[in-house]
Amino acid sequence: MAKTLFDKIWDSHIVKSQAGHPDALFIDMHFIHEVTSPQAFDGLRKRNIPVFMPHRTRATADHNVPTKDQHLPIKDAISKFQVDKLTENTTAFGVELFGLGHPFQGIVHVIGPELGITQPGMTIVCGDSHTSTHGAFGTIAFGIGTSEVEMVLATQCVLQYRPKTMRITIDGKLSRGVLSKDIILYVIAQISAAGGTGYFVEFAGSAIRDLSMEARMTVCNMAIEMGARGGLIAPDEKTFEYVKNREFSPKAGEWDKKLAAWKNLYSDADAKFDKEYTFDAAAIQPMITYGTNPGMGVGVSDRLPLENEINPTELLSFKKSLEYMGLQSGQQMIGKAIDYVFIGSCTNSRIEDLRLVAEFVKGKKKADGVEVWIVPGSKQVEKQAQKEGIDKILKEAGMELREPGCSACLGMNEDKVPAGKYSVSTSNRNFEGRQGPGARTFLVSPLTAALAAVTGKVQDIRKFI
Amino acid sequence: MSDKKFVKLVSTAVPLPIENIDTDQIIPARFLKATTREGFGNNLFADWRKNADGTPKEDFVLNNNTYSGQILVAGKNFGCGSSREHAAWALADYGFKVVVSSFFADIFKNNALNNFILPIQVSDSFLNKIFEAINSNHAINLTIDLENQKIIFDTFSENFDINPYKKTCLINGFDDIDYLLNLKSDILQFEKSI
Ligand code: SF4
């Protein structure tokens, strides 16, 4: 029978399937971090059991870490406690940790791929919603809760009911200045922040094929923001090339066998999806969100919707959202003055993102009164950026390359946007208070963010390149 | 986990006839930074239960000795909002074994079952009858018969639904992890095959 890529991977990981029961799904790789793991380790202690397959879990510290002076002790007591707890737990249970100071440390969804741990055809979970990022390699990757983290530590399986499948096909060529971040913000704006609920999404089409691996990760990263369980993209030559010769990728003897298996990872031509959407890449503009969920986005040169254009059942939340953001229905976003720029997070903190930003700001200056945070996704990204002189270019432009971590993506660490201030951000969530209590977030691509950093305003990148 | 076997429960109930009780009310966000699962019961419904200075709010039902029991009866759409599992931890830690409502948020329902709390969804009219019955007699007992999927008081009863897998788990006193631990040899076998 014809199968979707999702079904091929799912079916090949079922340990046990029983009518009326959720499937017991084998997990190839489990990532953990300091925030959602302590109770899980606690649970193991209570049951008096070990980590079942410690070689299939890898840990890093990212959510709580400062992005300056990482060599000094963490100042915030609770953050420090959680990070210390992670070291203690991983040591006690024999799990490999890429903690603060380790050359592989970084945001969990950045380091998995860059270390070659993430490989096509895998099942991957982590106690973090944006685990969907790894789907860019043709994996089933999704976020889980703390009880499930304990479950995976204890049994290397999760219990899951099979989700429905959706395919989103984007064909055609992107316009100049339009990035993969714009694709995903556009798709979410089209189908809404709940449009993918209950589904696992495959992204397909020529516009997706044309993207680099890093750009594909940005797309899958935000699949979760349309409510989907996760997103994935069929692996191709680009994928195999990316995975090759990394720290943990299959070594010479093993490589050919793996590669042969990976080449079967695609949706069969007549495979049926429960739902399909098709979009034209040429219709996508540089995007910006104006509201308090990632589905509230418009083309950066468009005006905000008018109240009579909003579905009546959503009008109340639309108004509430604009009030929080200090915006008017129908207004233009172009020209809006901003206070902060955050370039980072597991959505856009990879070396390609930093290269794009550096190339654009080279020879320009940061706008007065704007605070700019540029935060690499990992130690390795940071090192590479220094090697390429990106840190110097940023410095000459009056900006600074910080140290890796989640940073202002969620304001759990020291990097918080003050109440009422506008932040142009390359992260993935614009919820109320996400970047700090009262903070107002506009989600954009790294190029649009770089432009805001030098002009102090929301502008259309197509007019500047 | 055998101490948590759930077959039948006879208990008085605590009424909370408020609709759309979200997980932020059940356990406010500021209590989430802990690294263990215990102690959340102290802060269950913290903002309804305590004044800013920590003294109890007299009029809240948990502070009223008239009402007690292992069953919480709440208004429609219980457990909506953030998916935090701490809400279930707080209810369990406080001592509740059953929550009755006429609708539950999906994720809450799962989290509850995983923590040995049985969410029972009844019809709106049956829910009202329970509220009325508790109102006129706070010592009235509710009987929860999980085997037969029935909730009973006085001369009234209603059937409730439960996923067959979850029912087996509750009756045998095992959770998802216990279920998977029983599959250990299959899992090891599976790993060898890949
Ligand atoms: S960068 Fe943001 S979204 Fe990504 S893992 Fe960190 S907190 Fe989560």
PDB file of N, CA and C in Angstrom, chain A residues 25-105:
ATOM      1  N   LEU A  25       5.830   3.532  20.874  1.00  0.00           N
ATOM      2  CA  LEU A  25       6.702   3.980  19.788  1.00  0.00           C
ATOM      3  C   LEU A  25       8.144   4.062  20.292  1.00  0.00           C
ATOM      4  N   PHE A  26       9.058   3.389  19.605  1.00  0.00           N
ATOM      5  CA  PHE A  26      10.468   3.430  20.008  1.00  0.00           C
ATOM      6  C   PHE A  26      11.069   4.783  19.635  1.00  0.00           C
ATOM      7  N   ILE A  27      11.849   5.347  20.553  1.00  0.00           N
ATOM      8  CA  ILE A  27      12.453   6.657  20.326  1.00  0.00           C
ATOM      9  C   ILE A  27      13.958   6.497  20.096  1.00  0.00           C
ATOM     10  N   ASP A  28      14.420   6.905  18.914  1.00  0.00           N
ATOM     11  CA  ASP A  28      15.843   6.760  18.595  1.00  0.00           C
ATOM     12  C   ASP A  28      16.697   7.737  19.392  1.00  0.00           C
ATOM     13  N   MET A  29      16.205   8.957  19.536  1.00  0.00           N
ATOM     14  CA  MET A  29      17.013   9.959  20.223  1.00  0.00           C
ATOM     15  C   MET A  29      16.148  10.868  21.086  1.00  0.00           C
ATOM     16  N   HIS A  30      16.615  11.078  22.297  1.00  0.00           N
ATOM     17  CA  HIS A  30      15.894  11.879  23.288  1.00  0.00           C
ATOM     18  C   HIS A  30      16.813  13.011  23.737  1.00  0.00           C
ATOM     19  N   PHE A  31      16.354  14.243  23.561  1.00  0.00           N
ATOM     20  CA  PHE A  31      17.130  15.391  24.039  1.00  0.00           C
ATOM     21  C   PHE A  31      16.497  15.919  25.322  1.00  0.00           C
ATOM     22  N   ILE A  32      17.325  16.298  26.262  1.00  0.00           N
ATOM     23  CA  ILE A  32      16.772  16.904  27.486  1.00  0.00           C
ATOM     24  C   ILE A  32      17.505  18.211  27.801  1.00  0.00           C
ATOM     25  N   HIS A  33      16.813  19.086  28.545  1.00  0.00           N
ATOM     26  CA  HIS A  33      17.443  20.328  29.009  1.00  0.00           C
ATOM     27  C   HIS A  33      17.019  20.562  30.451  1.00  0.00           C
ATOM     28  N   GLU A  34      17.503  21.651  31.019  1.00  0.00           N
ATOM     29  CA  GLU A  34      17.390  21.816  32.473  1.00  0.00           C
ATOM     30  C   GLU A  34      15.970  22.072  32.981  1.00  0.00           C
ATOM     31  N   VAL A  35      15.073  22.576  32.131  1.00  0.00           N
ATOM     32  CA  VAL A  35      13.777  23.014  32.662  1.00  0.00           C
ATOM     33  C   VAL A  35      12.765  21.869  32.808  1.00  0.00           C
ATOM     34  N   THR A  36      12.688  20.985  31.828  1.00  0.00           N
ATOM     35  CA  THR A  36      11.626  19.972  31.896  1.00  0.00           C
ATOM     36  C   THR A  36      12.128  18.595  32.332  1.00  0.00           C
ATOM     37  N   SER A  37      13.387  18.501  32.776  1.00  0.00           N
ATOM     38  CA  SER A  37      13.881  17.176  33.164  1.00  0.00           C
ATOM     39  C   SER A  37      13.943  16.871  34.663  1.00  0.00           C
ATOM     40  N   PRO A  38      14.036  17.876  35.549  1.00  0.00           N
ATOM     41  CA  PRO A  38      14.260  17.498  36.961  1.00  0.00           C
ATOM     42  C   PRO A  38      13.183  16.582  37.553  1.00  0.00           C
ATOM     43  N   GLN A  39      11.908  16.863  37.297  1.00  0.00           N
ATOM     44  CA  GLN A  39      10.848  16.006  37.861  1.00  0.00           C
ATOM     45  C   GLN A  39      10.893  14.608  37.274  1.00  0.00           C
ATOM     46  N   ALA A  40      11.365  14.506  36.024  1.00  0.00           N
ATOM     47  CA  ALA A  40      11.442  13.198  35.377  1.00  0.00           C
ATOM     48  C   ALA A  40      12.508  12.334  36.067  1.00  0.00           C
ATOM     49  N   PHE A  41      13.670  12.929  36.326  1.00  0.00           N
ATOM     50  CA  PHE A  41      14.719  12.173  37.035  1.00  0.00           C
ATOM     51  C   PHE A  41      14.244  11.806  38.438  1.00  0.00           C
ATOM     52  N   ASP A  42      13.531  12.741  39.045  1.00  0.00           N
ATOM     53  CA  ASP A  42      12.954  12.494  40.358  1.00  0.00           C
ATOM     54  C   ASP A  42      12.053  11.261  40.343  1.00  0.00           C
ATOM     55  N   GLY A  43      11.259  11.163  39.282  1.00  0.00           N
ATOM     56  CA  GLY A  43      10.355  10.025  39.119  1.00  0.00           C
ATOM     57  C   GLY A  43      11.127   8.710  39.035  1.00  0.00           C
ATOM     58  N   LEU A  44      12.252   8.721  38.307  1.00  0.00           N
ATOM     59  CA  LEU A  44      13.070   7.505  38.197  1.00  0.00           C
ATOM     60  C   LEU A  44      13.574   7.098  39.582  1.00  0.00           C
ATOM     61  N   ARG A  45      14.001   8.084  40.352  1.00  0.00           N
ATOM     62  CA  ARG A  45      14.513   7.790  41.694  1.00  0.00           C
ATOM     63  C   ARG A  45      13.415   7.131  42.523  1.00  0.00           C
ATOM     64  N   LYS A  46      12.211   7.670  42.394  1.00  0.00           N
ATOM     65  CA  LYS A  46      11.108   7.133  43.187  1.00  0.00           C
ATOM     66  C   LYS A  46      10.781   5.703  42.793  1.00  0.00           C
ATOM     67  N   ARG A  47      10.881   5.414  41.517  1.00  0.00           N
ATOM     68  CA  ARG A  47      10.616   4.047  41.060  1.00  0.00           C
ATOM     69  C   ARG A  47      11.833   3.154  41.253  1.00  0.00           C
ATOM     70  N   ASN A  48      12.945   3.818  41.591  1.00  0.00           N
ATOM     71  CA  ASN A  48      14.183   3.080  41.782  1.00  0.00           C
ATOM     72  C   ASN A  48      14.613   2.342  40.509  1.00  0.00           C
ATOM     73  N   ILE A  49      14.567   3.051  39.401  1.00  0.00           N
ATOM     74  CA  ILE A  49      14.995   2.447  38.135  1.00  0.00           C
ATOM     75  C   ILE A  49      16.028   3.347  37.445  1.00  0.00           C
ATOM     76  N   PRO A  50      16.865   2.775  36.606  1.00  0.00           N
ATOM     77  CA  PRO A  50      17.881   3.571  35.900  1.00  0.00           C
ATOM     78  C   PRO A  50      17.316   4.184  34.623  1.00  0.00           C
ATOM     79  N   VAL A  51      18.135   4.982  33.929  1.00  0.00           N
ATOM     80  CA  VAL A  51      17.800   5.368  32.564  1.00  0.00           C
ATOM     81  C   VAL A  51      18.014   4.120  31.714  1.00  0.00           C
ATOM     82  N   PHE A  52      16.987   3.741  30.961  1.00  0.00           N
ATOM     83  CA  PHE A  52      16.971   2.448  30.278  1.00  0.00           C
ATOM     84  C   PHE A  52      18.064   2.351  29.209  1.00  0.00           C
ATOM     85  N   MET A  53      18.157   3.377  28.351  1.00  0.00           N
ATOM     86  CA  MET A  53      19.174   3.360  27.293  1.00  0.00           C
ATOM     87  C   MET A  53      19.894   4.711  27.279  1.00  0.00           C
ATOM     88  N   PRO A  54      20.822   4.900  28.225  1.00  0.00           N
ATOM     89  CA  PRO A  54      21.442   6.228  28.390  1.00  0.00           C
ATOM     90  C   PRO A  54      22.112   6.747  27.113  1.00  0.00           C
ATOM     91  N   HIS A  55      22.548   5.854  26.234  1.00  0.00           N
ATOM     92  CA  HIS A  55      23.211   6.312  25.008  1.00  0.00           C
ATOM     93  C   HIS A  55      22.226   6.939  24.027  1.00  0.00           C
ATOM     94  N   ARG A  56      20.937   6.848  24.317  1.00  0.00           N
ATOM     95  CA  ARG A  56      19.938   7.458  23.439  1.00  0.00           C
ATOM     96  C   ARG A  56      19.349   8.737  24.027  1.00  0.00           C
ATOM     97  N   THR A  57      19.987   9.293  25.038  1.00  0.00           N
ATOM     98  CA  THR A  57      19.578  10.594  25.560  1.00  0.00           C
ATOM     99  C   THR A  57      20.796  11.507  25.596  1.00  0.00           C
ATOM    100  N   ARG A  58      20.622  12.758  25.176  1.00  0.00           N
ATOM    101  CA  ARG A  58      21.714  13.728  25.266  1.00  0.00           C
ATOM    102  C   ARG A  58      21.155  15.005  25.880  1.00  0.00           C
ATOM    103  N   ALA A  59      21.978  15.650  26.682  1.00  0.00           N
ATOM    104  CA  ALA A  59      21.505  16.803  27.450  1.00  0.00           C
ATOM    105  C   ALA A  59      22.302  18.058  27.147  1.00  0.00           C
ATOM    106  N   THR A  60      21.643  19.194  27.263  1.00  0.00           N
ATOM    107  CA  THR A  60      22.335  20.479  27.198  1.00  0.00           C
ATOM    108  C   THR A  60      21.622  21.482  28.103  1.00  0.00           C
ATOM    109  N   ALA A  61      22.310  22.550  28.455  1.00  0.00           N
ATOM    110  CA  ALA A  61      21.697  23.633  29.239  1.00  0.00           C
ATOM    111  C   ALA A  61      21.497  24.806  28.299  1.00  0.00           C
ATOM    112  N   ASP A  62      20.265  25.255  28.142  1.00  0.00           N
ATOM    113  CA  ASP A  62      20.017  26.340  27.191  1.00  0.00           C
ATOM    114  C   ASP A  62      18.982  27.368  27.636  1.00  0.00           C
ATOM    115  N   HIS A  63      17.881  26.923  28.229  1.00  0.00           N
ATOM    116  CA  HIS A  63      16.776  27.856  28.503  1.00  0.00           C
ATOM    117  C   HIS A  63      17.130  28.952  29.512  1.00  0.00           C
ATOM    118  N   ASN A  64      17.860  28.547  30.532  1.00  0.00           N
ATOM    119  CA  ASN A  64      18.114  29.437  31.663  1.00  0.00           C
ATOM    120  C   ASN A  64      19.445  30.139  31.648  1.00  0.00           C
ATOM    121  N   VAL A  65      20.272  29.833  30.660  1.00  0.00           N
ATOM    122  CA  VAL A  65      21.652  30.299  30.763  1.00  0.00           C
ATOM    123  C   VAL A  65      21.783  31.765  30.363  1.00  0.00           C
ATOM    124  N   PRO A  66      22.683  32.496  31.005  1.00  0.00           N
ATOM    125  CA  PRO A  66      22.926  33.886  30.591  1.00  0.00           C
ATOM    126  C   PRO A  66      23.639  33.884  29.237  1.00  0.00           C
ATOM    127  N   THR A  67      23.556  34.985  28.496  1.00  0.00           N
ATOM    128  CA  THR A  67      24.232  35.035  27.198  1.00  0.00           C
ATOM    129  C   THR A  67      25.418  35.993  27.254  1.00  0.00           C
ATOM    130  N   LYS A  68      25.802  36.332  28.471  1.00  0.00           N
ATOM    131  CA  LYS A  68      27.018  37.124  28.695  1.00  0.00           C
ATOM    132  C   LYS A  68      27.746  36.508  29.868  1.00  0.00           C
ATOM    133  N   ASP A  69      29.051  36.543  29.825  1.00  0.00           N
ATOM    134  CA  ASP A  69      29.876  36.059  30.943  1.00  0.00           C
ATOM    135  C   ASP A  69      29.483  34.657  31.406  1.00  0.00           C
ATOM    136  N   GLN A  70      29.387  33.748  30.464  1.00  0.00           N
ATOM    137  CA  GLN A  70      28.989  32.382  30.827  1.00  0.00           C
ATOM    138  C   GLN A  70      30.019  31.687  31.709  1.00  0.00           C
ATOM    139  N   HIS A  71      31.232  32.216  31.749  1.00  0.00           N
ATOM    140  CA  HIS A  71      32.248  31.585  32.592  1.00  0.00           C
ATOM    141  C   HIS A  71      32.017  31.905  34.070  1.00  0.00           C
ATOM    142  N   LEU A  72      31.205  32.921  34.357  1.00  0.00           N
ATOM    143  CA  LEU A  72      30.925  33.270  35.754  1.00  0.00           C
ATOM    144  C   LEU A  72      29.719  32.474  36.253  1.00  0.00           C
ATOM    145  N   PRO A  73      29.568  32.314  37.577  1.00  0.00           N
ATOM    146  CA  PRO A  73      28.383  31.611  38.092  1.00  0.00           C
ATOM    147  C   PRO A  73      27.092  32.329  37.676  1.00  0.00           C
ATOM    148  N   ILE A  74      26.036  31.563  37.434  1.00  0.00           N
ATOM    149  CA  ILE A  74      24.747  32.159  37.063  1.00  0.00           C
ATOM    150  C   ILE A  74      24.203  32.948  38.248  1.00  0.00           C
ATOM    151  N   LYS A  75      23.749  34.166  37.977  1.00  0.00           N
ATOM    152  CA  LYS A  75      23.320  35.035  39.077  1.00  0.00           C
ATOM    153  C   LYS A  75      21.951  34.648  39.633  1.00  0.00           C
ATOM    154  N   ASP A  76      20.998  34.347  38.747  1.00  0.00           N
ATOM    155  CA  ASP A  76      19.647  34.031  39.209  1.00  0.00           C
ATOM    156  C   ASP A  76      19.640  32.680  39.924  1.00  0.00           C
ATOM    157  N   ALA A  77      19.159  32.682  41.165  1.00  0.00           N
ATOM    158  CA  ALA A  77      19.285  31.493  42.016  1.00  0.00           C
ATOM    159  C   ALA A  77      18.531  30.289  41.436  1.00  0.00           C
ATOM    160  N   ILE A  78      17.312  30.517  40.950  1.00  0.00           N
ATOM    161  CA  ILE A  78      16.520  29.383  40.451  1.00  0.00           C
ATOM    162  C   ILE A  78      17.118  28.826  39.159  1.00  0.00           C
ATOM    163  N   SER A  79      17.566  29.717  38.276  1.00  0.00           N
ATOM    164  CA  SER A  79      18.209  29.269  37.053  1.00  0.00           C
ATOM    165  C   SER A  79      19.437  28.434  37.388  1.00  0.00           C
ATOM    166  N   LYS A  80      20.227  28.937  38.299  1.00  0.00           N
ATOM    167  CA  LYS A  80      21.444  28.237  38.691  1.00  0.00           C
ATOM    168  C   LYS A  80      21.088  26.861  39.260  1.00  0.00           C
ATOM    169  N   PHE A  81      20.056  26.838  40.077  1.00  0.00           N
ATOM    170  CA  PHE A  81      19.636  25.584  40.695  1.00  0.00           C
ATOM    171  C   PHE A  81      19.262  24.551  39.627  1.00  0.00           C
ATOM    172  N   GLN A  82      18.489  24.995  38.620  1.00  0.00           N
ATOM    173  CA  GLN A  82      18.063  24.053  37.569  1.00  0.00           C
ATOM    174  C   GLN A  82      19.242  23.564  36.734  1.00  0.00           C
ATOM    175  N   VAL A  83      20.159  24.470  36.417  1.00  0.00           N
ATOM    176  CA  VAL A  83      21.313  24.083  35.608  1.00  0.00           C
ATOM    177  C   VAL A  83      22.203  23.110  36.412  1.00  0.00           C
ATOM    178  N   ASP A  84      22.397  23.405  37.693  1.00  0.00           N
ATOM    179  CA  ASP A  84      23.193  22.509  38.551  1.00  0.00           C
ATOM    180  C   ASP A  84      22.533  21.141  38.677  1.00  0.00           C
ATOM    181  N   LYS A  85      21.214  21.177  38.814  1.00  0.00           N
ATOM    182  CA  LYS A  85      20.449  19.937  38.951  1.00  0.00           C
ATOM    183  C   LYS A  85      20.660  19.042  37.719  1.00  0.00           C
ATOM    184  N   LEU A  86      20.712  19.671  36.549  1.00  0.00           N
ATOM    185  CA  LEU A  86      20.907  18.910  35.308  1.00  0.00           C
ATOM    186  C   LEU A  86      22.269  18.204  35.329  1.00  0.00           C
ATOM    187  N   THR A  87      23.275  18.923  35.770  1.00  0.00           N
ATOM    188  CA  THR A  87      24.613  18.324  35.861  1.00  0.00           C
ATOM    189  C   THR A  87      24.581  17.144  36.829  1.00  0.00           C
ATOM    190  N   GLU A  88      23.948  17.373  37.972  1.00  0.00           N
ATOM    191  CA  GLU A  88      23.867  16.336  38.996  1.00  0.00           C
ATOM    192  C   GLU A  88      23.122  15.106  38.458  1.00  0.00           C
ATOM    193  N   ASN A  89      21.976  15.335  37.820  1.00  0.00           N
ATOM    194  CA  ASN A  89      21.158  14.218  37.322  1.00  0.00           C
ATOM    195  C   ASN A  89      21.839  13.447  36.190  1.00  0.00           C
ATOM    196  N   THR A  90      22.427  14.177  35.247  1.00  0.00           N
ATOM    197  CA  THR A  90      23.046  13.479  34.115  1.00  0.00           C
ATOM    198  C   THR A  90      24.265  12.690  34.597  1.00  0.00           C
ATOM    199  N   THR A  91      24.982  13.225  35.570  1.00  0.00           N
ATOM    200  CA  THR A  91      26.125  12.488  36.129  1.00  0.00           C
ATOM    201  C   THR A  91      25.634  11.221  36.815  1.00  0.00           C
ATOM    202  N   ALA A  92      24.608  11.384  37.658  1.00  0.00           N
ATOM    203  CA  ALA A  92      24.109  10.239  38.427  1.00  0.00           C
ATOM    204  C   ALA A  92      23.539   9.146  37.523  1.00  0.00           C
ATOM    205  N   PHE A  93      22.914   9.541  36.411  1.00  0.00           N
ATOM    206  CA  PHE A  93      22.241   8.554  35.572  1.00  0.00           C
ATOM    207  C   PHE A  93      23.017   8.194  34.306  1.00  0.00           C
ATOM    208  N   GLY A  94      24.226   8.737  34.172  1.00  0.00           N
ATOM    209  CA  GLY A  94      25.075   8.349  33.048  1.00  0.00           C
ATOM    210  C   GLY A  94      24.624   8.861  31.686  1.00  0.00           C
ATOM    211  N   VAL A  95      24.080  10.074  31.671  1.00  0.00           N
ATOM    212  CA  VAL A  95      23.654  10.678  30.398  1.00  0.00           C
ATOM    213  C   VAL A  95      24.693  11.715  29.971  1.00  0.00           C
ATOM    214  N   GLU A  96      25.030  11.733  28.696  1.00  0.00           N
ATOM    215  CA  GLU A  96      26.031  12.682  28.217  1.00  0.00           C
ATOM    216  C   GLU A  96      25.477  14.111  28.215  1.00  0.00           C
ATOM    217  N   LEU A  97      26.241  15.023  28.806  1.00  0.00           N
ATOM    218  CA  LEU A  97      25.792  16.413  28.930  1.00  0.00           C
ATOM    219  C   LEU A  97      26.725  17.357  28.178  1.00  0.00           C
ATOM    220  N   PHE A  98      26.134  18.217  27.341  1.00  0.00           N
ATOM    221  CA  PHE A  98      26.893  19.308  26.737  1.00  0.00           C
ATOM    222  C   PHE A  98      26.508  20.575  27.495  1.00  0.00           C
ATOM    223  N   GLY A  99      27.021  20.695  28.702  1.00  0.00           N
ATOM    224  CA  GLY A  99      26.601  21.788  29.581  1.00  0.00           C
ATOM    225  C   GLY A  99      27.369  23.069  29.329  1.00  0.00           C
ATOM    226  N   LEU A 100      27.110  24.050  30.168  1.00  0.00           N
ATOM    227  CA  LEU A 100      27.792  25.344  30.050  1.00  0.00           C
ATOM    228  C   LEU A 100      29.294  25.126  30.028  1.00  0.00           C
ATOM    229  N   GLY A 101      29.964  25.775  29.085  1.00  0.00           N
ATOM    230  CA  GLY A 101      31.411  25.651  28.994  1.00  0.00           C
ATOM    231  C   GLY A 101      31.856  24.545  28.039  1.00  0.00           C
ATOM    232  N   HIS A 102      30.950  23.633  27.699  1.00  0.00           N
ATOM    233  CA  HIS A 102      31.284  22.545  26.771  1.00  0.00           C
ATOM    234  C   HIS A 102      31.296  23.092  25.339  1.00  0.00           C
ATOM    235  N   PRO A 103      32.255  22.667  24.520  1.00  0.00           N
ATOM    236  CA  PRO A 103      32.305  23.222  23.147  1.00  0.00           C
ATOM    237  C   PRO A 103      31.078  22.883  22.287  1.00  0.00           C
ATOM    238  N   PHE A 104      30.252  21.917  22.716  1.00  0.00           N
ATOM    239  CA  PHE A 104      29.041  21.562  21.958  1.00  0.00           C
ATOM    240  C   PHE A 104      27.773  22.177  22.552  1.00  0.00           C
ATOM    241  N   GLN A 105      27.903  22.954  23.624  1.00  0.00           N
ATOM    242  CA  GLN A 105      26.706  23.491  24.278  1.00  0.00           C
ATOM    243  C   GLN A 105      25.940  24.405  23.314  1.00  0.00           C
TER     244      GLN A 105
END
